[in-house]
Each structure stands twice: as structure tokens, then as C-alpha cells.
Tab-separated table of C-alpha atoms in Angstrom:
chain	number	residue	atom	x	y	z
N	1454	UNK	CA	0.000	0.000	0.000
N	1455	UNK	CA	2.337	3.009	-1.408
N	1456	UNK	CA	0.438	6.340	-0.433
N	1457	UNK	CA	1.258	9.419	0.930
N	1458	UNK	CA	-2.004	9.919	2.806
N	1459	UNK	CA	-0.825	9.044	6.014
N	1460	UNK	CA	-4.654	9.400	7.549
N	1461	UNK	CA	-6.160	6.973	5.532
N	1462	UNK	CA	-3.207	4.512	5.852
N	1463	UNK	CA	-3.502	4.790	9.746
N	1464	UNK	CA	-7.770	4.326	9.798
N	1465	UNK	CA	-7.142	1.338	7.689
N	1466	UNK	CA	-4.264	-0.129	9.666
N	1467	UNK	CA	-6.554	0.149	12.727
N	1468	UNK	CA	-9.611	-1.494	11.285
N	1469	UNK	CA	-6.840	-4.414	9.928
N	1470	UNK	CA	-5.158	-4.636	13.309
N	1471	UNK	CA	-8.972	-5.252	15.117
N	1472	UNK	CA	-8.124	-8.723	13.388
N	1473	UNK	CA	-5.709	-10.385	15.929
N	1474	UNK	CA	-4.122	-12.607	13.246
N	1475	UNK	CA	-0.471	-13.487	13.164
N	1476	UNK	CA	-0.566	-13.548	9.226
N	1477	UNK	CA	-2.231	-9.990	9.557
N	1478	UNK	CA	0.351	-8.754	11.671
N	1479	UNK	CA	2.888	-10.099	9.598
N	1480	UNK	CA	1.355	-7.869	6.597
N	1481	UNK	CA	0.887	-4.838	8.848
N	1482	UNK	CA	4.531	-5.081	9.149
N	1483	UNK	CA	5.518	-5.122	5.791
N	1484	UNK	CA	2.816	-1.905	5.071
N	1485	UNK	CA	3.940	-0.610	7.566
N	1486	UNK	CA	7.849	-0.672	6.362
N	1487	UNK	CA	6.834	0.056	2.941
N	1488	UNK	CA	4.664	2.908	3.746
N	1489	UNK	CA	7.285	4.203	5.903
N	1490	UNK	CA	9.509	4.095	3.400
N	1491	UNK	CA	7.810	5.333	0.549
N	1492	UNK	CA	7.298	8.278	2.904
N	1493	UNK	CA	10.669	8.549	3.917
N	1494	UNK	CA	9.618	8.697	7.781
N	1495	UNK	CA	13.117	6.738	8.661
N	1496	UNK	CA	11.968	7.484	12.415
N	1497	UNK	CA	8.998	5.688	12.573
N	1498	UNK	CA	10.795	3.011	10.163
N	1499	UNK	CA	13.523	2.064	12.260
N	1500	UNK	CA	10.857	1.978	14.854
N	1501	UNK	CA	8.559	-0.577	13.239
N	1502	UNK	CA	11.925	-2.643	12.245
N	1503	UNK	CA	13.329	-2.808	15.952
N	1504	UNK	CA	10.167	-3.669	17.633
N	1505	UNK	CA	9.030	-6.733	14.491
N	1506	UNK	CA	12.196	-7.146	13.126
N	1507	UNK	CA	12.620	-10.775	14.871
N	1508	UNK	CA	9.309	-11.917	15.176
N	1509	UNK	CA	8.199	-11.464	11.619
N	1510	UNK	CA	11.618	-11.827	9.903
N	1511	UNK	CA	14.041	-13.233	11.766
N	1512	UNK	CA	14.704	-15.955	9.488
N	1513	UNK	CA	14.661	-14.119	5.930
N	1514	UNK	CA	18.263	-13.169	5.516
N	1515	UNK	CA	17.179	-11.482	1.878
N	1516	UNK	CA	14.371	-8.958	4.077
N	1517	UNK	CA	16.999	-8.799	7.194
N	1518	UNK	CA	19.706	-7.228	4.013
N	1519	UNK	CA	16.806	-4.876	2.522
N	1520	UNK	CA	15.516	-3.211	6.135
N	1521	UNK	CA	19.354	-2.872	7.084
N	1522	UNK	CA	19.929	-1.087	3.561
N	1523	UNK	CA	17.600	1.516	4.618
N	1524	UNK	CA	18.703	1.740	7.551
N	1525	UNK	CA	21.977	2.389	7.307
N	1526	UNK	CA	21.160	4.958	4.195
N	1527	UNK	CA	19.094	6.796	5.983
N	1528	UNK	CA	20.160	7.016	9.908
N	1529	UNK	CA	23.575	8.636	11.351
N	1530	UNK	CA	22.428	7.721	14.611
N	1531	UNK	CA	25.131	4.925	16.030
N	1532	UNK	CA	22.343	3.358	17.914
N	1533	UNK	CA	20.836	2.338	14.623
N	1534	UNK	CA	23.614	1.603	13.034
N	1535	UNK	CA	24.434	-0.720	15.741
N	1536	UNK	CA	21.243	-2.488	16.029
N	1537	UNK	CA	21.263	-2.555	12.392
N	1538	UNK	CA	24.925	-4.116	12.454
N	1539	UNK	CA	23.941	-6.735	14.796
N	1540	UNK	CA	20.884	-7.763	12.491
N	1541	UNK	CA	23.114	-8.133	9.696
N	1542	UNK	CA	25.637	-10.236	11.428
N	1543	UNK	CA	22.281	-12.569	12.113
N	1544	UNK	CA	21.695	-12.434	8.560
N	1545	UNK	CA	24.956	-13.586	7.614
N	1546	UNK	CA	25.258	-16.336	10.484
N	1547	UNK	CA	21.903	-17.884	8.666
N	1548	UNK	CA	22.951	-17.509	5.112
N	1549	UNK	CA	26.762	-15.661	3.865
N	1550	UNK	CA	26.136	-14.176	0.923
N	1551	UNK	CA	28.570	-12.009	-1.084
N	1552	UNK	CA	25.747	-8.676	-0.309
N	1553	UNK	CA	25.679	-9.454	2.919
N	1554	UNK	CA	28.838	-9.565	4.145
N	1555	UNK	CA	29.541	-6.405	2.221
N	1556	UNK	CA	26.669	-4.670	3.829
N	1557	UNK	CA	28.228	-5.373	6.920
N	1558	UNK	CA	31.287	-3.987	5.923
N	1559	UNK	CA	29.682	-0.618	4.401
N	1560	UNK	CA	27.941	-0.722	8.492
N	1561	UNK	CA	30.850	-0.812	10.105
N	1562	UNK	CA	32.448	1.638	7.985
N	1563	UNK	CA	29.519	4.061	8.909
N	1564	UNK	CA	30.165	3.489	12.429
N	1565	UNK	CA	34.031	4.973	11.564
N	1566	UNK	CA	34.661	1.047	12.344
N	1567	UNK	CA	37.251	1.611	9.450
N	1568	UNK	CA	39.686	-1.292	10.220
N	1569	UNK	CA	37.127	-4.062	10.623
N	1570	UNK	CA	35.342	-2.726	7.356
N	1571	UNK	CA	38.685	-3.390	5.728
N	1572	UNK	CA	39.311	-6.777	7.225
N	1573	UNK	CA	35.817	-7.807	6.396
N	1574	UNK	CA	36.047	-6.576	2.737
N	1575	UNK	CA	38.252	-9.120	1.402
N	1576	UNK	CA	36.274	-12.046	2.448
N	1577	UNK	CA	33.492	-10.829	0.926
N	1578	UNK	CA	35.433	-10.556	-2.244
N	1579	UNK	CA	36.825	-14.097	-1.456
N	1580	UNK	CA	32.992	-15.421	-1.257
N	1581	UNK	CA	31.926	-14.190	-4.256
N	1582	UNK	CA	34.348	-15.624	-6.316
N	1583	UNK	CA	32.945	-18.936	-4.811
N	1584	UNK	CA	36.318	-20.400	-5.376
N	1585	UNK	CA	37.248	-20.521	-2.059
N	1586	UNK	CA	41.049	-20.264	-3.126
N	1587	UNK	CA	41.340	-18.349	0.107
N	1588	UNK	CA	40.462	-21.584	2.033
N	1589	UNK	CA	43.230	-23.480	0.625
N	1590	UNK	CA	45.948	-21.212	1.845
N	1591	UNK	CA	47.410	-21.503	4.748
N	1592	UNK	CA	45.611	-19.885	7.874
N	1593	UNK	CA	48.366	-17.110	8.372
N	1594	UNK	CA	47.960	-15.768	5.029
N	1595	UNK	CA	44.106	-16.387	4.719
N	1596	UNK	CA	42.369	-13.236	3.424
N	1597	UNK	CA	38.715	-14.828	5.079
N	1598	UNK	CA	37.623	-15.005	8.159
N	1599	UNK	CA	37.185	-18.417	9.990
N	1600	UNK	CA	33.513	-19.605	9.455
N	1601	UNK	CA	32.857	-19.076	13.534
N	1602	UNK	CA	32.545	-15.394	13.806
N	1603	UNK	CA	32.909	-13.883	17.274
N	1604	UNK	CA	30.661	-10.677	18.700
């Protein structure tokens, strides 16, 4: 539901939410993301994400990378950017993916995290080639990460 008339979206949402239906919820979510967004109300977005974020999408690393894309576009606040970092570290523990290890990297790097962004970068690299030459060398001069990540 992409509209800029925020009253209507908010009489609707409360005759919807009179449900009580976990697949309704679920959909209230996502409006209410994508209504943020088309809006550009990043507040009230980053508000909706933190309080649903794990009970509706906990397990979709692909929606985990999009909500953390606008959230690190569109917040300077290092709370968010931390909360957002730790969601994409979830997203990576349930699937690595060359986008999502990168986002991570572009997170950190917005937190002024400069030297794990770097260290991070080249296993990203290494995982998209899907190669894995970096696996084969020697630990010492491994460009990747082990597969156990700590924090």
C-alpha cells in the first residue's frame, strides 16, 4: 500500500489490526515498512523494524539485508547503526552471501569502524568468487575469516 495519505493509511491499519491474526500482523509489518519508506519517515521506520524485526523476519536473511539497507542509508544515529549491524551479522550467520557480508562492511564503515570494514572486505570478495582459493591457503595468510565469527 504506497500512499502518501498518512490518515487513511492509519484508519485502515486500525480497522486491519482489530483482526488479531499473526498472518495480519505479519502484513501490517511489511505496510507498515513500505509505507514508511515510501514516505521517507526513517523514524517511525527504524521503529517498526526494531520492535518486528525478529518476530516477523528473523529468518529471511534477503528482508533482514533490505531493512538494514535503509537503515543504514538513511540514519547517522550509532544506535541504529548498531542495532542494524547486529541484524546483519544474524543475517549472515543464517545464510553468507557475497551482499551481505559487504553490507556489513559498508555498516561498520559508517560506524568509523574503518579497520574491521577493511578486514571484512576481502572475504566478501573471497565469497563471491565462490572459489574458495582463500580456504586453501594456509591460515596465516588467509584473506577470510574463519567460518565461527565472534561478537
Amino acid at each position: 500500500m504506497k500512499t502518501n495519505d498518512i490518515a487513511s493509511y492509519k484508519k485502515q491499519r486500525a480497522i486491519a489490526k482489530t483482526i488479531n491474526s499473526p498472518m495480519i500482523d505479519s502484513l501490517l509489518f511489511q505496510y507498515d515498512l513500505d509505507h514508511y519508506e515510501f514516505n521517507s519517515n526513517w523514524n517511525e521506520y527504524k521503529k517498526v523494524a526494531a520492535t518486528h524485526i525478529k518476530k516477523y523476519v528473523w529468518n529471511s536473511p534477503k528482508e533482514i539485508k533490505s531493512i538494514v539497507l535503509n537503515v543504514m542509508r538513511n540514519s547517522t544515529d550509532a544506535v541504529s547503526l548498531n542495532q542494524s549491524l547486529s541484524w546483519i551479522k544474524h543475517s549472515n550467520e543464517l545464510e553468507e552471501s557475497y551482499d551481505g557480508i559487504l553490507l556489513e562492511a559498508r555498516v561498520q564503515r559508517k560506524l568509523n569502524n574503518i579497520p574491521i570494514a577493511i578486514t571484512i572486505t576481502p572475504y566478501a570478495k573471497c565469497r563471491r568468487s565462490r572459489s574458495h582459493w582463500c580456504l586453501r591457503r594456509p591460515p596465516s595468510e588467509r584473506p577470510c575469516r574463519p567460518r565461527a565469527r565472534q561478537g
